[in-house]
Short mmCIF file of C-alpha atoms in Angstrom, two decimals:
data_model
loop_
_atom_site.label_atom_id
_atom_site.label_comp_id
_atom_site.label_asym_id
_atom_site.label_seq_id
_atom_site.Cartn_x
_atom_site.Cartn_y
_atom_site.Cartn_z
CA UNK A 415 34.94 50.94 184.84
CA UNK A 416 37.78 53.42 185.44
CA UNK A 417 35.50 56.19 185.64
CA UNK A 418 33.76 54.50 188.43
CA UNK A 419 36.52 53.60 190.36
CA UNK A 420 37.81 57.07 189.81
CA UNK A 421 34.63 58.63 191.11
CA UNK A 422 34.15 56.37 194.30
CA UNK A 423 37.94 57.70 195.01
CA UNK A 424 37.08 61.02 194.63
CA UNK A 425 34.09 60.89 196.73
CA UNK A 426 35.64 59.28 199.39
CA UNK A 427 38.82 62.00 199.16
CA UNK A 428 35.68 64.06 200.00
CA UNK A 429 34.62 62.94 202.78
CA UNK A 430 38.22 62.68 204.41
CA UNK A 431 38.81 66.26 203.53
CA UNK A 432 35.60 67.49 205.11
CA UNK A 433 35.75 64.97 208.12
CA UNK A 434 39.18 67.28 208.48
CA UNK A 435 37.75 70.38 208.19
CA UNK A 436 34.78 69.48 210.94
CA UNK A 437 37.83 68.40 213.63
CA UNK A 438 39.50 71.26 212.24
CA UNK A 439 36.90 73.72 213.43
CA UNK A 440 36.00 71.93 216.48
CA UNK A 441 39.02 71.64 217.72
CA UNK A 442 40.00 75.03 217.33
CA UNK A 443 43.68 76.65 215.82
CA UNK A 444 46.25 75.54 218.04
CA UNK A 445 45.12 71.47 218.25
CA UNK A 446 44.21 71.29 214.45
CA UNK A 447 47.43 72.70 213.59
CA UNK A 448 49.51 69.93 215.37
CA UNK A 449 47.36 66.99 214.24
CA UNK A 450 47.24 68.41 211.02
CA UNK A 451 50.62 69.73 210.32
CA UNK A 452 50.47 67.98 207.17
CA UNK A 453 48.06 68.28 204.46
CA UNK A 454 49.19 68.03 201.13
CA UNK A 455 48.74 67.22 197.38
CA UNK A 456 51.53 66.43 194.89
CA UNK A 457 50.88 66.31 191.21
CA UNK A 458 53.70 65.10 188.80
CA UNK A 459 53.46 64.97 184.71
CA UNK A 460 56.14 63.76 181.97
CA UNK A 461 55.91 64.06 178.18
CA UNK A 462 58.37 61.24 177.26
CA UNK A 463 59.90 59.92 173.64
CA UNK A 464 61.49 56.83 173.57
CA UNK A 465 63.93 56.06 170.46
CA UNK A 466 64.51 52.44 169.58
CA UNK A 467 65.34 50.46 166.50
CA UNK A 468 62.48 50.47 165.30
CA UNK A 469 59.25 52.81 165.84
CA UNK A 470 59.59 54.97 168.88
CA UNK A 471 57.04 55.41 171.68
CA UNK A 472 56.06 59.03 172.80
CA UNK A 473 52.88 60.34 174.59
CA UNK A 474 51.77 62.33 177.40
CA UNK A 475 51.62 60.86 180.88
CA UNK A 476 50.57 61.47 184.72
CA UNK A 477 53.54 60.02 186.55
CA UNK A 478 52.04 60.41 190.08
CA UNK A 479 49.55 61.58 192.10
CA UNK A 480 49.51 61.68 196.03
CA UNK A 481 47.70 62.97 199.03
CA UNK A 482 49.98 62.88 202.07
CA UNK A 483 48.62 63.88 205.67
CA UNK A 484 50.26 63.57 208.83
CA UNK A 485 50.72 65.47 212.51
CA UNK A 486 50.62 65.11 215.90
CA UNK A 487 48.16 62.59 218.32
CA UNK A 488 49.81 63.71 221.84
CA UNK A 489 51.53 61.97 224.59
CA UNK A 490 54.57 61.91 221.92
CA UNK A 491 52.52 60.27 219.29
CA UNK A 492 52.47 61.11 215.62
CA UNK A 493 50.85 59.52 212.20
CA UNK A 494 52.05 59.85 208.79
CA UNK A 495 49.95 59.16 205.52
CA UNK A 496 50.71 59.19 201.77
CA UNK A 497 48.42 57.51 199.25
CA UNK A 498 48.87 57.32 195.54
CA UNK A 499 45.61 58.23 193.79
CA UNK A 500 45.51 55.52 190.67
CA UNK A 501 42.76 54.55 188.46
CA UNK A 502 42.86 51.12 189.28
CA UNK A 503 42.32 49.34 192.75
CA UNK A 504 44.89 47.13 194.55
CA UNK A 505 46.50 43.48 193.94
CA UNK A 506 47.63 42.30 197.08
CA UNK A 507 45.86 43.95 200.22
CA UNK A 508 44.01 46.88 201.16
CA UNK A 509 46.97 48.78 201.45
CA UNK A 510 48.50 48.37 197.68
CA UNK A 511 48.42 51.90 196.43
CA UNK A 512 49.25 53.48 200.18
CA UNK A 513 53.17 54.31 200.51
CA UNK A 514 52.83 55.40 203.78
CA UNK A 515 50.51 54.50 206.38
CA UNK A 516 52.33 54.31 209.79
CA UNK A 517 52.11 55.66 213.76
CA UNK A 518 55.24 56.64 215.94
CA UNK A 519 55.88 56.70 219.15
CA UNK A 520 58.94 58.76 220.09
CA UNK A 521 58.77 58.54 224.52
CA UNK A 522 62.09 60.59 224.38
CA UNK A 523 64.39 62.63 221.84
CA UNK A 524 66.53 59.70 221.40
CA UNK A 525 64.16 56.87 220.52
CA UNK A 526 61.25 56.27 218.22
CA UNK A 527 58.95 53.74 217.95
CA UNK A 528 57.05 52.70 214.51
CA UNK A 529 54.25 50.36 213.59
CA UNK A 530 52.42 50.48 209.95
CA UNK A 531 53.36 50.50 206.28
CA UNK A 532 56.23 52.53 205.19
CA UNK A 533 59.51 51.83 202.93
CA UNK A 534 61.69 48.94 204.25
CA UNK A 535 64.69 50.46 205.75
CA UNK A 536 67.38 50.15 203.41
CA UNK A 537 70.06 52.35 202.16
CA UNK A 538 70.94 54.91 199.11
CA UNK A 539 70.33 57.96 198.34
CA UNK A 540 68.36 56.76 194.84
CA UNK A 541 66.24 54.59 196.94
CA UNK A 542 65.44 57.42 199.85
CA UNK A 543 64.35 60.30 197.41
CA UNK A 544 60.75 60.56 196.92
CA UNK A 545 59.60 58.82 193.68
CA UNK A 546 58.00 61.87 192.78
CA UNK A 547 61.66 63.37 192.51
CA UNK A 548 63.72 60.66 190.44
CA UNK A 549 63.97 59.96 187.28
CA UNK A 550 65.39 57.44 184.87
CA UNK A 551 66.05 55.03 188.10
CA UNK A 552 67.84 51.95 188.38
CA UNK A 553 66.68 48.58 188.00
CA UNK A 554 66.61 47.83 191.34
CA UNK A 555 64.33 50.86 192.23
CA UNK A 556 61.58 50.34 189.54
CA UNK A 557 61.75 46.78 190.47
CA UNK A 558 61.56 46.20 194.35
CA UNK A 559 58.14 46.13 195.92
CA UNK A 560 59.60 48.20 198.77
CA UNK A 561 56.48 49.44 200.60
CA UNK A 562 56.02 47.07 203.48
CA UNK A 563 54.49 46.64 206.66
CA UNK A 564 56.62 46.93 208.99
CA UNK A 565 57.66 47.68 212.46
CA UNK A 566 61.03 49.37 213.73
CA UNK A 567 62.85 51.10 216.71
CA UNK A 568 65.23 53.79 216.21
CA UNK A 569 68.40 55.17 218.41
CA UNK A 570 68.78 58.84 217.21
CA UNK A 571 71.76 60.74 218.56
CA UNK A 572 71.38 63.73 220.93
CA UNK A 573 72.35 66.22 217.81
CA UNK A 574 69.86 64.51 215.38
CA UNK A 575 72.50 63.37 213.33
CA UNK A 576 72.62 60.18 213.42
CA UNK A 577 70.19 57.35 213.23
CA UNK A 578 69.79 54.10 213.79
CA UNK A 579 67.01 51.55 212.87
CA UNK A 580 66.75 48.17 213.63
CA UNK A 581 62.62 47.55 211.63
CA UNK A 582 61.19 44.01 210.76
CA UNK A 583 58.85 44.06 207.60
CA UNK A 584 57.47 41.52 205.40
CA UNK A 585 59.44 40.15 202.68
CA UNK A 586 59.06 41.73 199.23
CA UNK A 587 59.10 38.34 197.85
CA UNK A 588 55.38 38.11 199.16
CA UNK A 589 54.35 40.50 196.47
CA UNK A 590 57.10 38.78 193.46
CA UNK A 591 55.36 35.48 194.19
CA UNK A 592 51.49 36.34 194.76
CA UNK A 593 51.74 35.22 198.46
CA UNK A 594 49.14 36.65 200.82
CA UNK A 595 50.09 38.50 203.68
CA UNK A 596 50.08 35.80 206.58
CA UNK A 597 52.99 33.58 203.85
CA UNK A 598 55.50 34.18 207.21
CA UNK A 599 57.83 35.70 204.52
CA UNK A 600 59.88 38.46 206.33
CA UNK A 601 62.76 40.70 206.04
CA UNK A 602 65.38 41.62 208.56
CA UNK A 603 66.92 45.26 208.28
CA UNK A 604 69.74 47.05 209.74
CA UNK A 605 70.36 51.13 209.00
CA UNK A 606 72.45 54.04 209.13
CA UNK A 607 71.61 57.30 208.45
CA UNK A 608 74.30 59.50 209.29
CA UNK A 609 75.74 63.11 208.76
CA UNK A 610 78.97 64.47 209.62
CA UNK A 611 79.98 67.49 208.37
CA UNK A 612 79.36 67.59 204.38
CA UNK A 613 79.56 63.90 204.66
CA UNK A 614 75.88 62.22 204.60
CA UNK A 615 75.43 58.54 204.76
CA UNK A 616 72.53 55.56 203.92
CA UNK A 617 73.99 52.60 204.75
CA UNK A 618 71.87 49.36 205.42
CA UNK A 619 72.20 45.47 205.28
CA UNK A 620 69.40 43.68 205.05
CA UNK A 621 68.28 39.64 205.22
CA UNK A 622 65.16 38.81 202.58
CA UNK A 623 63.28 35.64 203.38
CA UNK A 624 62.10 34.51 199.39
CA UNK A 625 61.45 30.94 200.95
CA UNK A 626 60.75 29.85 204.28
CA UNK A 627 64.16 29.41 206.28
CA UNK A 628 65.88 30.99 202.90
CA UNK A 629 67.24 34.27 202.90
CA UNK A 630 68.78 36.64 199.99
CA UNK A 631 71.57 39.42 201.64
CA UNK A 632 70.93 42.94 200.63
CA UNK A 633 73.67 45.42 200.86
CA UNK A 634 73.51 49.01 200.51
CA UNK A 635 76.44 51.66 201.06
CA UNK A 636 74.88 54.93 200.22
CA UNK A 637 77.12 58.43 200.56
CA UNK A 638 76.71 61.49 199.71
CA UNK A 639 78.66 64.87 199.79
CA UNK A 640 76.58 67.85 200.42
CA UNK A 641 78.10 71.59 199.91
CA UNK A 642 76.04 75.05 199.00
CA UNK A 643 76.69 74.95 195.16
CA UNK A 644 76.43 71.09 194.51
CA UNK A 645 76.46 68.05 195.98
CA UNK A 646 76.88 63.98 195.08
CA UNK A 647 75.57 61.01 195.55
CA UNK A 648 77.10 57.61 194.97
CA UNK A 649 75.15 54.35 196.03
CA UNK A 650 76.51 50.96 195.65
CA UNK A 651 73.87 48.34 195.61
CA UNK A 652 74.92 44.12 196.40
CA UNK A 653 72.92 40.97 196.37
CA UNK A 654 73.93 37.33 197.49
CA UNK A 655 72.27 34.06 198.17
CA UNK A 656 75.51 32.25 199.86
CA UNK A 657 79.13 32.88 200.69
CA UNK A 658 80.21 31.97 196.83
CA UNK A 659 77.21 34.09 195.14
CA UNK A 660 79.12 37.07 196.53
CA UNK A 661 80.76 40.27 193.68
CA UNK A 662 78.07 38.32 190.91
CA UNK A 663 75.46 40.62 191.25
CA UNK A 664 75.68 44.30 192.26
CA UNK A 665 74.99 47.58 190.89
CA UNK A 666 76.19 51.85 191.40
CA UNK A 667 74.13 55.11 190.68
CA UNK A 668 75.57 58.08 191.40
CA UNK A 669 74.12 61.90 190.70
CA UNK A 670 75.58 64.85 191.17
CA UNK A 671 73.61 68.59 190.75
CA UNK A 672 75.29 71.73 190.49
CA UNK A 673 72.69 74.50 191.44
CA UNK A 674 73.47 78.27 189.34
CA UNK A 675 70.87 79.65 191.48
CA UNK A 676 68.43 78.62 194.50
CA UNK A 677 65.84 77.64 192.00
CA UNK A 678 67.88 75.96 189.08
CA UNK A 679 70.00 73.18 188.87
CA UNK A 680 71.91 70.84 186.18
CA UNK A 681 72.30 67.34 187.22
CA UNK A 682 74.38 64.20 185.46
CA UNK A 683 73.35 60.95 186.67
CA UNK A 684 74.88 57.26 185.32
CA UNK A 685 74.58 54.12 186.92
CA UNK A 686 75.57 50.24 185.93
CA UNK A 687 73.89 46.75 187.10
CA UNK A 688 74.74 43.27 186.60
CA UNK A 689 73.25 39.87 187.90
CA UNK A 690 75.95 37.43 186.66
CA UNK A 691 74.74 35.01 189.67
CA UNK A 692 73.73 31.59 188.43
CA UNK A 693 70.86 31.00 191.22
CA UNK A 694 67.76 32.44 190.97
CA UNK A 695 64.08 31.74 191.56
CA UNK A 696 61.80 30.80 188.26
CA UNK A 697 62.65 31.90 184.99
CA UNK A 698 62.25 35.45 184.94
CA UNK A 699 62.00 37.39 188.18
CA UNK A 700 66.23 37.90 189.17
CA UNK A 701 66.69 37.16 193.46
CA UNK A 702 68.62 40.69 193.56
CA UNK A 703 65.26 42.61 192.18
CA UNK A 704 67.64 43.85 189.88
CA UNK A 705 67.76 42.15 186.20
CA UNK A 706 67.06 38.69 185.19
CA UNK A 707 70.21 36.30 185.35
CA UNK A 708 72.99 36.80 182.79
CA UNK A 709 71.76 40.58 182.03
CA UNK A 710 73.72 43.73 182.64
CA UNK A 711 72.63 47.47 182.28
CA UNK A 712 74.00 51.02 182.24
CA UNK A 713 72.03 54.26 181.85
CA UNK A 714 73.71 57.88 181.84
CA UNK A 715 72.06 61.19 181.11
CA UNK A 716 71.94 64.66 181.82
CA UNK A 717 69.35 67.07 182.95
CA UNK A 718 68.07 70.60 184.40
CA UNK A 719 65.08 71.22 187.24
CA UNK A 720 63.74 75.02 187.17
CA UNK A 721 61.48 76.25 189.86
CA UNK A 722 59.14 79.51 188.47
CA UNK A 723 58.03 80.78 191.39
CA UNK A 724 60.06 81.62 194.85
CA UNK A 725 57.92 79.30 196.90
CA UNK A 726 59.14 76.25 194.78
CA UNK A 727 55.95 74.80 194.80
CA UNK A 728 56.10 74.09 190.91
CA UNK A 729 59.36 72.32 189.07
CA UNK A 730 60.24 72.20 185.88
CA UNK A 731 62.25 69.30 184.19
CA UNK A 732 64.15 68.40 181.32
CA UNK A 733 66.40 65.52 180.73
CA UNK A 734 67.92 62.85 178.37
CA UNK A 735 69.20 59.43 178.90
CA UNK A 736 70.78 56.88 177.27
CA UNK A 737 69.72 53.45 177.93
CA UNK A 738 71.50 49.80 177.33
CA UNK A 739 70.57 46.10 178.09
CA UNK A 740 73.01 43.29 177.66
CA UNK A 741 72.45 39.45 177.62
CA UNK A 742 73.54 36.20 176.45
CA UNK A 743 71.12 33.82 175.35
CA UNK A 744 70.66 30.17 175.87
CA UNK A 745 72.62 29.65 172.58
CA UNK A 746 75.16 31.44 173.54
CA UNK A 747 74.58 35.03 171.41
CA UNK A 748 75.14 38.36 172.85
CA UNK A 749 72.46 41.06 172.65
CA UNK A 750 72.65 44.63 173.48
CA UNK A 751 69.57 46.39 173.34
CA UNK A 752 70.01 50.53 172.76
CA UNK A 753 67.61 52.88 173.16
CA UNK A 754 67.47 57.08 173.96
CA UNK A 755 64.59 58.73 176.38
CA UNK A 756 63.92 62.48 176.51
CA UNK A 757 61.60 63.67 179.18
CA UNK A 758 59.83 66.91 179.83
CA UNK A 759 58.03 67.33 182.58
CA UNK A 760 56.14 69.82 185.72
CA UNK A 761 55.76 68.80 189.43
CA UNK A 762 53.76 70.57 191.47
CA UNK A 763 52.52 70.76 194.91
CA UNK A 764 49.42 72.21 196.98
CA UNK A 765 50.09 72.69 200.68
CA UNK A 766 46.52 72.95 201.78
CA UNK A 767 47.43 73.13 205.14
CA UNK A 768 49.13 76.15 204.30
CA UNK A 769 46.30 77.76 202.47
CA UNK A 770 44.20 76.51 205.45
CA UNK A 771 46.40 78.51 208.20
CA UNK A 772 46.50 81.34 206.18
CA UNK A 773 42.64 81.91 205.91
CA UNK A 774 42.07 81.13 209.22
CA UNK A 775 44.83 84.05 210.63
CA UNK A 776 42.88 86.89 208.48
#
């Protein structure tokens, strides 16, 4: 079965690259470089061991695998497309395994216009990286189906330094409960993303419908100092259902890398979650995306990224982290749950638009 899904997604990866390469040639250099500008595959890989109390878990995995494309239409138009290659189709709509799948519309410098999937527009630093470039995440970020459809308008300041985004999306709860698209579930967001100076900012606020007419309050305050040897991150991450819900359930991460050279770095992450908040929806799932009621986590670790080559189109990484869960049961017991993770791993990328350009100006 997986072979044959994997073979009708190759075949049609196929035909998408050649139906580029025909509008490619017809259109000649200077249009296919604009509406192709972006035509890309990304390729990551971990080998991971897991140490628990009792036997651990190690193997070989491929972590992701994506084909992004995206460029110019004209008449300040522009498309942007990333889809995750996986060996198994979709859950919820046509859409599941597609991060990215959006048009703009920018009619001056200073505004943009977007309709289509993308992330929902909330703040962090953790939570704007690229999955393909994190690694042992928080709870929140392995948990929240954040890939929405969505539309938004943007105010971006005449230096490009600051934007703003005002975007409505459908509610991740639509996903958490097995809703279909039309469930009227929606999500209200409100973001900053801001630079001045070395200071850099992701800071959002966001309103979550999880039942029609109910709303959970999302808080982000991401900021980050940025500086030629090393730079910082620290994101603080709140939830709340009401006024009195509020300082119950929040979370930090916060990374900072130290780069010896332009193609290796050390980095030491840590970060800390809680959902102390005694509403929640069903058993299991916790309102803040984050951990079930009554748990709290921390995870710290350190690691190194090495890039082989001078066009950085291959990474090397290395890391360990120490992991801890914390509950108390029904009766009343306290359980902490320990475990270590050591990851080795290569990303790498091919810019076929790149390889395309150069052929074409022999």
């Amino acid at each position: 079965m997986i072979h044959n899904i994997l073979s009708i997604k190759n075949i049609r990866l196929t035909a998408l690259f050649a139906t580029m390469m025909f509008f490619a040639t017809a259109w000649g250099q200077s249009s296919w470089k604009d509406a192709f500008s972006i035509i890309k595959f990304e390729v990551r890989a971990d080998g991971e061991v897991t140490t628990t109390d009792t036997t651990p878990n190690l193997g070989l995995h491929g972590k992701y695998f994506n084909f992004m494309l995206g460029g110019e239409l004209g008449g300040g138009f522009s498309y942007y497309f990333k889809q995750r290659i996986v060996a198994e189709p979709g859950t919820v709509s046509f859409f599941d395994n597609t991060d990215f799948i959006y048009l703009d519309y920018k009619p001056t410098k200073n505004w943009r216009f977007r309709f289509g999937k993308e992330a929902m527009a909330l703040g962090g630093f953790e939570y704007d990286a690229s999955p393909i470039d994190v690694y042992f995440p928080t709870n929140l970020w392995r948990n929240i189906y954040c890939f929405q459809m969505a539309a938004h308008a943007a105010y971006i300041s005449n230096d490009g330094n600051h934007t703003l985004v005002a975007q409505v999306s459908n509610s991740p709860y639509v996903n958490y409960e097995g809703l279909n698209y039309d469930a009227g579930l929606v999500s209200y967001n409100l973001y900053w993303a801001g630079q001045i100076g070395h200071w850099h900012t992701r800071w959002s606020s966001s309103m979550m419908e999880y039942r029609w007419g109910h709303f959970l309050n999302m808080t982000m305050i991401g900021n980050e100092l940025v500086y030629d040897k090393w730079d910082l991150y620290f994101d603080v991450m709140h939830h709340a259902l009401d006024w009195n819900d509020w300082g119950k359930n929040f979370g930090f991460v916060s990374c900072a890398n130290y780069y010896f050279t332009p193609r290796f770095n050390i980095f030491v992450k840590g970060m800390y979650e809680q959902n102390k908040s005694g509403e929640r929806i069903g058993s299991a799932v916790s309102l803040g995306h984050q951990l079930e009621a009554g748990h709290t986590s921390a995870r710290y670790g350190l690691g190194l990224e090495y890039f082989p080559n001078q066009q950085k189109n291959v990474r090397l990484h290395l890391y360990a982290c120490r992991m801890t869960d914390s509950f108390t049961d029904l009766e009343g017991l306290h359980h902490t749950n320990a475990s270590w993770n050591f990851n080795l791993g290569a990303t790498w990328t091919v810019d076929v638009r790149k390889v395309i350009t150069d052929l074409t100006n022999r």
